[in-house]
mmCIF file of N, CA and C in Angstrom:
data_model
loop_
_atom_site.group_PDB
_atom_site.id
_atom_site.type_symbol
_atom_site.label_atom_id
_atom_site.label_comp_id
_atom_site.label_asym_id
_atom_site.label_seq_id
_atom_site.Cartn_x
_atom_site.Cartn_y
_atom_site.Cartn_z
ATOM 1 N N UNK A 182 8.622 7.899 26.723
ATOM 2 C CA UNK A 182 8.113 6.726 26.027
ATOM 3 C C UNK A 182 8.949 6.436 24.779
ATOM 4 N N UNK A 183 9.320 5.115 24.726
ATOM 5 C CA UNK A 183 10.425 4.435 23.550
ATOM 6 C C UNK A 183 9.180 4.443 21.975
ATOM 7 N N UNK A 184 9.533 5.128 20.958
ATOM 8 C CA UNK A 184 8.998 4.775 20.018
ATOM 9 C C UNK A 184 8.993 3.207 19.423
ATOM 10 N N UNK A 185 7.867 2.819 18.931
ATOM 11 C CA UNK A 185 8.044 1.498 18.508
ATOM 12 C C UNK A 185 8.836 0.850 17.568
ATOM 13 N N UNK A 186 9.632 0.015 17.455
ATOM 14 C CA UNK A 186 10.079 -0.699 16.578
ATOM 15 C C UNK A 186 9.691 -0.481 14.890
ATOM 16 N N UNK A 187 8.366 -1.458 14.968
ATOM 17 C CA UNK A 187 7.892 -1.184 14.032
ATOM 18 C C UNK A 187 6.465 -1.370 14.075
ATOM 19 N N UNK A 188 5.949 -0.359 12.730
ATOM 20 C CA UNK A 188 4.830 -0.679 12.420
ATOM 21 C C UNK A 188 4.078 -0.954 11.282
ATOM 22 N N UNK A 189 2.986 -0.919 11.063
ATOM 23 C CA UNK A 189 2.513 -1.937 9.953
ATOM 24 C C UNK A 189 1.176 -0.861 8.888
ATOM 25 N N UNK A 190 1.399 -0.650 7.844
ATOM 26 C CA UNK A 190 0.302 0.204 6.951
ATOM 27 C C UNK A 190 -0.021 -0.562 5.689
ATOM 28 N N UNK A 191 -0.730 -0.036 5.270
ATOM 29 C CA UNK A 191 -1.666 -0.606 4.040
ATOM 30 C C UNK A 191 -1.081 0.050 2.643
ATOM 31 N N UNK A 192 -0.185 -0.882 1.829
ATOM 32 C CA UNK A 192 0.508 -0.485 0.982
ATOM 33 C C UNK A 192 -0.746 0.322 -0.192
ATOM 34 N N UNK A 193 -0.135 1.502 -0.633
ATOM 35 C CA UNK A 193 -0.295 2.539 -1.475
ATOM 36 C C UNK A 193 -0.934 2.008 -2.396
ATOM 37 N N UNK A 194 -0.003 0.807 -2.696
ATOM 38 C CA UNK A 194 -0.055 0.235 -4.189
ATOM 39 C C UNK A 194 -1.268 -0.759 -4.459
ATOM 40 N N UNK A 195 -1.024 -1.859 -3.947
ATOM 41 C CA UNK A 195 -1.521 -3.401 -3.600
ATOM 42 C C UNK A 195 -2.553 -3.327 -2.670
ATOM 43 N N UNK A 196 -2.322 -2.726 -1.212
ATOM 44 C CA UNK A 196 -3.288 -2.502 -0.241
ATOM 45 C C UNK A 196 -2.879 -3.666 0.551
ATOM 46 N N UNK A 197 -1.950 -4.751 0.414
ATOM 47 C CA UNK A 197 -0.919 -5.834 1.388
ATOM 48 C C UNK A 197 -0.759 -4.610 2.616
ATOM 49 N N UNK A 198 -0.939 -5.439 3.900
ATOM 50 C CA UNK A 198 0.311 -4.472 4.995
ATOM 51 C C UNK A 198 1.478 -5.001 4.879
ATOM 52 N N UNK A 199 2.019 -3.524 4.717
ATOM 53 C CA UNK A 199 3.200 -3.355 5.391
ATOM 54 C C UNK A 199 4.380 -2.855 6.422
ATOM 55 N N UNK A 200 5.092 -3.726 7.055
ATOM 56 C CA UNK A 200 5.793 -3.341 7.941
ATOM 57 C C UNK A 200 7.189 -2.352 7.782
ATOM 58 N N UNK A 201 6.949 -1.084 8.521
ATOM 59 C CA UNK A 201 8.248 -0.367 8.716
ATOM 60 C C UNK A 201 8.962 -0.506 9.631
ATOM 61 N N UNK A 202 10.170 -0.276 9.508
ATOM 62 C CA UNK A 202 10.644 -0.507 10.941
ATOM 63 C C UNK A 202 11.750 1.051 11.366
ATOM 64 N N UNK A 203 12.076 1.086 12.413
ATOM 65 C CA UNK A 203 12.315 1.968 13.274
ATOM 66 C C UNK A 203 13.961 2.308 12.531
ATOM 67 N N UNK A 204 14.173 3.636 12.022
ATOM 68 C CA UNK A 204 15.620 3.464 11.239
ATOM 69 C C UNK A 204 16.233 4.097 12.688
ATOM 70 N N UNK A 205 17.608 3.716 12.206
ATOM 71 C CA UNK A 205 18.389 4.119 12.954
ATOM 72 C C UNK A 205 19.286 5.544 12.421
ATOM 73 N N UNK A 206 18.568 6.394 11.045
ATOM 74 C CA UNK A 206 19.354 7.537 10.379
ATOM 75 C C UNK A 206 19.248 8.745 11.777
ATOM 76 N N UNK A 207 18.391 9.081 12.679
ATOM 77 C CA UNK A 207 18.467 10.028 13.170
ATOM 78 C C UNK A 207 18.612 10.116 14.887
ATOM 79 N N UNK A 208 19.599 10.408 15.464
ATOM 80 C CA UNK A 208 19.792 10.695 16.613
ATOM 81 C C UNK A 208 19.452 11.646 17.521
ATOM 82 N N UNK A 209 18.128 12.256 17.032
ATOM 83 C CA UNK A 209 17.691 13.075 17.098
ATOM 84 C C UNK A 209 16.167 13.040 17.889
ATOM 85 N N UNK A 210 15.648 13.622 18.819
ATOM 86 C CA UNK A 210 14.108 13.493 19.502
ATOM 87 C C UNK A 210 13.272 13.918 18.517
ATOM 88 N N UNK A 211 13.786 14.805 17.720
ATOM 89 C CA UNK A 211 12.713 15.348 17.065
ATOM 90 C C UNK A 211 11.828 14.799 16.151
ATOM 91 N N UNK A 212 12.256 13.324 15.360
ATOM 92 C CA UNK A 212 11.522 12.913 14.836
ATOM 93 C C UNK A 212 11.797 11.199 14.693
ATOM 94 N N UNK A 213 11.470 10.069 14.704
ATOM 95 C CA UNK A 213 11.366 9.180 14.413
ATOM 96 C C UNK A 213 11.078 8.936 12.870
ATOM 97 N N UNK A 214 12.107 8.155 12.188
ATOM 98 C CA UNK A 214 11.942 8.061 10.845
ATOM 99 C C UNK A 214 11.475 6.046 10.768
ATOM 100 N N UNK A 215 10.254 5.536 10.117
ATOM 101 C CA UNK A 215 10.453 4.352 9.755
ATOM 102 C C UNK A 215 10.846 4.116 8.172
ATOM 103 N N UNK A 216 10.781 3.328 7.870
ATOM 104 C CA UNK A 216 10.509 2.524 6.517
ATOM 105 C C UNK A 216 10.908 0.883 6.285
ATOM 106 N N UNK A 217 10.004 0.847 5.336
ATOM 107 C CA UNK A 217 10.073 -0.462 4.921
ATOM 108 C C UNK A 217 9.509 -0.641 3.208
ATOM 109 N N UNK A 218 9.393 -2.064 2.810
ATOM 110 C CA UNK A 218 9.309 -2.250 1.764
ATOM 111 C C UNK A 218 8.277 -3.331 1.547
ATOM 112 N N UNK A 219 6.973 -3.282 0.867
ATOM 113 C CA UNK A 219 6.309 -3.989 0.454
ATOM 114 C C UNK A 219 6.568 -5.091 -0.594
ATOM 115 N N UNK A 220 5.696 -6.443 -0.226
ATOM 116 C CA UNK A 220 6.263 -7.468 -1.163
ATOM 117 C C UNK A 220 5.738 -7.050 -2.515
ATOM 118 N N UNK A 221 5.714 -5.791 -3.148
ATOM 119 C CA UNK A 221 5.266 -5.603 -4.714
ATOM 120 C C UNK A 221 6.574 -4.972 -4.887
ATOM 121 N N UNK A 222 7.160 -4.647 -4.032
ATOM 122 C CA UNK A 222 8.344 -3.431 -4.268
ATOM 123 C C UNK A 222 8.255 -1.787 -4.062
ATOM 124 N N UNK A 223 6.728 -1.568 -3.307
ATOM 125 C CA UNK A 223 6.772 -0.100 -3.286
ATOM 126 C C UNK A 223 7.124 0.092 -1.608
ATOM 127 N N UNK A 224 7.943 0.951 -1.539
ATOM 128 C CA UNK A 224 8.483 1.208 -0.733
ATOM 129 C C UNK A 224 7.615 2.678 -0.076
ATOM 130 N N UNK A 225 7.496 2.307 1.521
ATOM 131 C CA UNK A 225 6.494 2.873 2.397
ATOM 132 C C UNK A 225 7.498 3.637 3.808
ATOM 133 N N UNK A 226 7.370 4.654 3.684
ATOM 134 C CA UNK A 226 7.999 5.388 4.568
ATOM 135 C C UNK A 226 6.599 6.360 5.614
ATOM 136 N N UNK A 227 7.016 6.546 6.854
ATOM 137 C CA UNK A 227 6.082 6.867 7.949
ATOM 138 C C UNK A 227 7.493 7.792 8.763
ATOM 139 N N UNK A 228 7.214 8.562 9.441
ATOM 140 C CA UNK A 228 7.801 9.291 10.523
ATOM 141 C C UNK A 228 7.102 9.721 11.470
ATOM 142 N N UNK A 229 6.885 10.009 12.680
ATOM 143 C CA UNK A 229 6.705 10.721 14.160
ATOM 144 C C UNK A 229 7.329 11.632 14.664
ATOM 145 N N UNK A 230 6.884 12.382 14.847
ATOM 146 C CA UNK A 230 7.565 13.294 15.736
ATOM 147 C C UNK A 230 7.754 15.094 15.323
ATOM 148 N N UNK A 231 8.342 15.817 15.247
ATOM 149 C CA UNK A 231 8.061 17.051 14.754
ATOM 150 C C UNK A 231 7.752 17.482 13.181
ATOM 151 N N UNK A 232 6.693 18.272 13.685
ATOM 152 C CA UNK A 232 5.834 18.366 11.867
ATOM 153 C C UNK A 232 6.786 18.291 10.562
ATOM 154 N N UNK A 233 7.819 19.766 11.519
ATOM 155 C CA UNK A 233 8.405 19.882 10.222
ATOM 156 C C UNK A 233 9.515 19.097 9.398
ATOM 157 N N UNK A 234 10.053 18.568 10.684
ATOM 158 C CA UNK A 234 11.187 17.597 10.530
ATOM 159 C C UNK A 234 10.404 16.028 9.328
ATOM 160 N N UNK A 235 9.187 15.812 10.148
ATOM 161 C CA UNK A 235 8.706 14.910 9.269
ATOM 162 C C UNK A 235 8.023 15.072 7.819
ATOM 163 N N UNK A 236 7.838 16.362 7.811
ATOM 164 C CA UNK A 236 7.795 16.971 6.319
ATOM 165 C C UNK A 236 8.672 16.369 5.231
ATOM 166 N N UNK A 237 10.137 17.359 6.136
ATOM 167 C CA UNK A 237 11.292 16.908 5.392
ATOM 168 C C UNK A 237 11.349 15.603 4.657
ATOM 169 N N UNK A 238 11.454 14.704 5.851
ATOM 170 C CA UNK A 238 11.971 13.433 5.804
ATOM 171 C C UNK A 238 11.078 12.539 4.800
ATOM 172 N N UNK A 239 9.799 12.504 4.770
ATOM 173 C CA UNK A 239 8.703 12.170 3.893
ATOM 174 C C UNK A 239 8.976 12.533 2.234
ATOM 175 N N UNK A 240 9.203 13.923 2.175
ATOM 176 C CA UNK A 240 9.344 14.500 1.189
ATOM 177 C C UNK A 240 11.037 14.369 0.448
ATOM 178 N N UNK A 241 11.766 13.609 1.217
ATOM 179 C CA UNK A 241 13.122 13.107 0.697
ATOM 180 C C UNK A 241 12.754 11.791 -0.028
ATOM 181 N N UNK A 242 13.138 11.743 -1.562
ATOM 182 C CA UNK A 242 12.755 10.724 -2.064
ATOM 183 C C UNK A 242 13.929 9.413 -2.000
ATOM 184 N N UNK A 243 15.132 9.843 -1.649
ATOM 185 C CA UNK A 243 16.256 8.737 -1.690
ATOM 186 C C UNK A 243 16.370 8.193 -0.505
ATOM 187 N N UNK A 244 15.575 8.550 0.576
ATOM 188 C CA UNK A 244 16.267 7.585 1.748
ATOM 189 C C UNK A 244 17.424 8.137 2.321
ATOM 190 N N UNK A 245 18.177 9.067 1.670
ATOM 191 C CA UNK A 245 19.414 9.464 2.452
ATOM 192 C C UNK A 245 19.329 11.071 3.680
ATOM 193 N N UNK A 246 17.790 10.782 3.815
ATOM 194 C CA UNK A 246 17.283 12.030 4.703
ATOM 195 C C UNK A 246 18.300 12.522 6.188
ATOM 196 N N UNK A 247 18.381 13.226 6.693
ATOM 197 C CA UNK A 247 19.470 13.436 7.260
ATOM 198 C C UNK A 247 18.419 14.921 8.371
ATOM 199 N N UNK A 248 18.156 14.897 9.689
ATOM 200 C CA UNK A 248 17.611 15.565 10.124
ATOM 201 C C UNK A 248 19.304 16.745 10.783
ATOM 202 N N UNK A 249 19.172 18.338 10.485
ATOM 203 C CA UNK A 249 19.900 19.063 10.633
ATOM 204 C C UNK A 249 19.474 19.766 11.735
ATOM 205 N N UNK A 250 20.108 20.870 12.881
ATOM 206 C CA UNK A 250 19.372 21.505 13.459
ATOM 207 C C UNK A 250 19.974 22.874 12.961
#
């Protein structure tokens, strides 16, 4: 099954949805990384896929997350 594009959460901030969309940083099964950016400016990140990998990736605050094996 193709992970989705994108999807849509309830900003942190504001409580607006917002849409993430499907990055293209990882070539990897193990995890699906989204993000996107709310119209206040807070920026909303989501991942799928293995716990720990999505730990990582969540817990990377720059965006330049990079899944290793």
């Amino acid at each position: 099954m193709k992970p989705a594009r994108t999807l849509t959460f309830k900003c942190a901030k504001c409580t607006k949805p917002v849409t993430v969309y499907l990055q293209k940083v990882s070539a990897c099964s193990h995890i699906q990384p989204y993000q996107g950016i709310c119209g206040c400016g807070e920026v909303k990140r989501h991942a799928t896929g293995n716990a720990d990998a999505v730990a990582s990736y969540l817990a990377s605050s720059d965006g330049n997350w990079n899944h290793h094996h």
